[in-house]
Amino acid sequence: MDKYKINECMEKLTYNQHKLIKKLMPKIINASINTFHNYRKLQVGDDKDIPCETVRILERLFGLETGGLANYDVRAKSCKELFEEHHVPLPQLADY
């Protein structure tokens, strides 16, 4: 399974749109077209990843919400969950 929805987004473009995006892509992401093609080939579970800034650029380009380019769920605990898990008291916030 593709790690990112780049191919899915590219498939939605018309032939002319697809051709133009591929031509402009190196300037858009500040990387070579080969790098872009490598990003398209990434699979879920691969150690390689797309730099965060490039992901955001691609999300904007394809009209996706933040996090919408990923084809997988990012699992992470919040600071609060980690503090509770490690019995670190949470700071008391003053009411203003």
Coordinates of N, CA and C in Angstrom, one line a residue:
M1 N 0.8 -1.2 0.0 CA 0.0 0.0 0.0 C 0.9 1.2 0.0
D2 N 0.5 2.2 -0.8 CA 1.3 3.5 -0.9 C 1.2 4.2 0.5
K3 N 2.4 4.7 0.9 CA 2.5 5.4 2.2 C 1.7 6.8 2.1
Y4 N 1.7 7.4 0.9 CA 1.1 8.6 0.7 C 0.1 8.6 -0.4
K5 N -0.8 9.5 -0.5 CA -1.9 9.5 -1.5 C -1.5 10.3 -2.7
I6 N -0.2 10.4 -3.0 CA 0.3 11.2 -4.1 C -0.3 10.6 -5.4
N7 N -0.1 9.3 -5.6 CA -0.6 8.6 -6.9 C -2.1 8.8 -7.0
E8 N -2.8 8.6 -5.9 CA -4.3 8.8 -5.9 C -4.7 10.2 -6.4
C9 N -4.0 11.2 -5.9 CA -4.2 12.6 -6.2 C -3.8 12.8 -7.7
M10 N -2.7 12.3 -8.1 CA -2.3 12.5 -9.5 C -3.3 11.9 -10.5
E11 N -3.8 10.7 -10.1 CA -4.8 10.0 -11.0 C -6.1 10.8 -11.2
K12 N -6.4 11.7 -10.3 CA -7.6 12.5 -10.4 C -7.4 13.7 -11.4
L13 N -6.2 14.0 -11.8 CA -5.9 15.1 -12.7 C -6.2 14.7 -14.2
T14 N -6.5 15.6 -15.0 CA -6.7 15.4 -16.4 C -5.3 15.2 -17.0
Y15 N -5.2 14.7 -18.2 CA -3.9 14.5 -18.8 C -3.0 15.8 -18.8
N16 N -3.6 16.9 -19.3 CA -2.9 18.1 -19.3 C -2.5 18.6 -17.9
Q17 N -3.4 18.5 -16.9 CA -3.0 18.9 -15.6 C -1.9 18.0 -15.1
H18 N -1.9 16.7 -15.3 CA -0.9 15.8 -14.9 C 0.4 16.1 -15.5
K19 N 0.4 16.4 -16.7 CA 1.6 16.8 -17.5 C 2.3 18.1 -16.9
L20 N 1.4 19.1 -16.6 CA 1.9 20.4 -16.1 C 2.5 20.2 -14.7
I21 N 1.8 19.4 -13.8 CA 2.2 19.2 -12.5 C 3.6 18.6 -12.5
K22 N 3.7 17.5 -13.3 CA 5.0 16.8 -13.4 C 6.1 17.8 -13.8
K23 N 5.8 18.7 -14.7 CA 6.8 19.7 -15.2 C 7.2 20.7 -14.1
L24 N 6.2 21.1 -13.4 CA 6.4 22.1 -12.3 C 6.9 21.6 -11.0
M25 N 6.7 20.2 -10.8 CA 7.0 19.6 -9.5 C 8.4 19.9 -8.9
P26 N 9.5 19.8 -9.7 CA 10.8 20.1 -9.1 C 10.9 21.5 -8.5
K27 N 10.2 22.5 -9.1 CA 10.3 23.9 -8.5 C 9.3 23.9 -7.3
I28 N 8.2 23.2 -7.4 CA 7.2 23.2 -6.3 C 7.8 22.7 -5.0
I29 N 8.4 21.5 -5.1 CA 9.0 20.8 -3.9 C 10.5 21.0 -3.7
N30 N 11.1 21.8 -4.6 CA 12.5 22.1 -4.5 C 13.3 20.8 -4.4
A31 N 13.0 19.9 -5.3 CA 13.7 18.6 -5.4 C 13.5 18.1 -6.9
S32 N 14.3 17.1 -7.3 CA 14.3 16.6 -8.6 C 13.0 15.9 -8.9
I33 N 12.7 15.7 -10.2 CA 11.5 14.9 -10.5 C 11.7 13.4 -10.1
N34 N 13.0 12.9 -10.1 CA 13.3 11.6 -9.6 C 12.9 11.4 -8.1
T35 N 13.2 12.5 -7.4 CA 12.9 12.4 -5.9 C 11.4 12.4 -5.8
F36 N 10.7 13.2 -6.6 CA 9.2 13.1 -6.5 C 8.7 11.7 -6.8
H37 N 9.2 11.1 -7.9 CA 8.8 9.7 -8.2 C 9.2 8.8 -7.1
N38 N 10.3 9.0 -6.4 CA 10.6 8.1 -5.3 C 9.6 8.3 -4.2
Y39 N 9.1 9.5 -3.9 CA 8.1 9.8 -2.9 C 6.8 9.0 -3.3
R40 N 6.5 9.0 -4.6 CA 5.3 8.3 -5.1 C 5.4 6.8 -4.8
K41 N 6.6 6.2 -4.8 CA 6.8 4.8 -4.7 C 6.8 4.3 -3.2
L42 N 6.9 5.3 -2.2 CA 7.0 4.9 -0.8 C 5.9 4.0 -0.4
Q43 N 6.1 3.0 0.3 CA 5.1 2.0 0.8 C 5.0 2.1 2.3
V44 N 3.8 1.9 2.9 CA 3.6 1.8 4.3 C 4.6 0.8 4.9
G45 N 5.3 1.2 5.9 CA 6.3 0.4 6.5 C 7.7 0.7 6.1
D46 N 7.9 1.5 5.0 CA 9.2 1.9 4.6 C 9.8 2.8 5.6
D47 N 11.1 2.8 5.8 CA 11.8 3.6 6.7 C 12.0 5.1 6.1
K48 N 12.0 5.2 4.8 CA 12.2 6.5 4.2 C 10.9 7.3 4.4
D49 N 11.0 8.6 4.3 CA 9.9 9.4 4.5 C 10.1 10.7 3.7
I50 N 9.0 11.5 3.5 CA 9.0 12.8 2.9 C 9.2 13.8 3.9
P51 N 10.1 14.8 3.7 CA 10.3 15.9 4.7 C 8.9 16.6 5.0
C52 N 8.7 17.0 6.2 CA 7.5 17.6 6.7 C 7.0 18.7 5.8
E53 N 8.0 19.6 5.5 CA 7.6 20.8 4.7 C 7.1 20.4 3.3
T54 N 7.7 19.4 2.7 CA 7.3 18.9 1.4 C 5.9 18.3 1.5
V55 N 5.6 17.5 2.6 CA 4.3 17.0 2.8 C 3.3 18.1 2.8
R56 N 3.5 19.1 3.5 CA 2.6 20.3 3.6 C 2.4 20.9 2.3
I57 N 3.5 21.1 1.5 CA 3.4 21.7 0.2 C 2.5 20.8 -0.7
L58 N 2.7 19.5 -0.7 CA 1.9 18.6 -1.5 C 0.4 18.6 -1.0
E59 N 0.2 18.6 0.3 CA -1.2 18.7 0.8 C -1.9 20.0 0.3
R60 N -1.2 21.1 0.3 CA -1.8 22.3 -0.2 C -2.0 22.2 -1.7
L61 N -1.0 21.7 -2.4 CA -1.1 21.5 -3.9 C -2.4 20.7 -4.3
F62 N -2.6 19.6 -3.6 CA -3.7 18.7 -3.9 C -5.0 19.1 -3.2
G63 N -5.0 20.2 -2.4 CA -6.2 20.6 -1.7 C -6.6 19.7 -0.5
L64 N -5.6 19.1 0.2 CA -5.9 18.2 1.3 C -5.7 18.9 2.6
E65 N -6.4 18.4 3.6 CA -6.3 18.9 5.0 C -4.9 18.5 5.5
T66 N -4.4 19.2 6.5 CA -3.2 18.8 7.2 C -3.3 17.3 7.6
G67 N -2.3 16.5 7.2 CA -2.4 15.1 7.5 C -3.1 14.3 6.5
G68 N -3.7 14.9 5.5 CA -4.5 14.2 4.5 C -3.8 13.5 3.5
L69 N -2.5 13.7 3.4 CA -1.7 13.0 2.4 C -1.3 11.6 2.8
A70 N -1.2 11.4 4.1 CA -0.8 10.1 4.6 C -1.9 9.0 4.4
N71 N -1.4 7.8 4.1 CA -2.3 6.7 3.9 C -2.3 5.8 5.1
Y72 N -1.9 6.3 6.3 CA -1.8 5.6 7.5 C -2.0 6.5 8.7
D73 N -2.3 5.9 9.8 CA -2.5 6.6 11.0 C -1.2 6.8 11.8
V74 N -0.9 8.0 12.2 CA 0.2 8.3 13.0 C -0.2 8.1 14.5
R75 N 0.5 7.1 15.1 CA 0.1 6.8 16.5 C 1.1 7.5 17.4
A76 N 0.7 8.3 18.3 CA 1.5 9.0 19.3 C 0.7 9.3 20.5
K77 N 1.4 9.3 21.6 CA 0.8 9.7 22.9 C 1.0 11.2 23.1
S78 N 0.1 11.9 23.8 CA 0.2 13.3 24.1 C 1.1 13.4 25.3
C79 N 1.6 14.6 25.6 CA 2.4 14.9 26.8 C 1.6 14.5 28.0
K80 N 0.4 14.8 28.1 CA -0.5 14.5 29.2 C -0.5 13.0 29.5
E81 N -0.7 12.2 28.4 CA -0.7 10.7 28.6 C 0.7 10.2 29.1
L82 N 1.7 10.8 28.5 CA 3.1 10.3 29.0 C 3.3 10.7 30.4
F83 N 2.9 11.9 30.8 CA 3.1 12.4 32.2 C 2.3 11.5 33.1
E84 N 1.1 11.1 32.8 CA 0.3 10.3 33.6 C 0.9 8.9 33.7
E85 N 1.4 8.4 32.6 CA 2.0 7.0 32.5 C 3.2 6.9 33.4
H86 N 4.0 8.0 33.4 CA 5.2 8.0 34.2 C 5.1 8.7 35.6
H87 N 3.8 9.0 36.0 CA 3.5 9.6 37.3 C 4.2 10.9 37.5
V88 N 4.2 11.7 36.5 CA 4.8 13.1 36.6 C 3.6 14.0 36.8
P89 N 3.6 14.8 37.9 CA 2.5 15.6 38.1 C 2.3 16.7 37.0
L90 N 1.0 16.9 36.7 CA 0.7 17.9 35.6 C 0.8 19.3 36.3
P91 N 1.3 20.3 35.6 CA 1.4 21.6 36.1 C 0.0 22.2 36.3
Q92 N -0.2 22.9 37.4 CA -1.5 23.6 37.6 C -1.5 24.9 36.9
L93 N -2.5 25.1 36.0 CA -2.6 26.3 35.3 C -3.5 27.3 36.1
A94 N -3.0 28.5 36.2 CA -3.8 29.5 36.9 C -5.0 30.0 36.1
D95 N -6.1 30.2 36.8 CA -7.3 30.7 36.1 C -7.2 32.2 36.0
Y96 N -7.3 32.7 34.9 CA -7.3 34.2 34.7 C -8.6 34.6 34.2

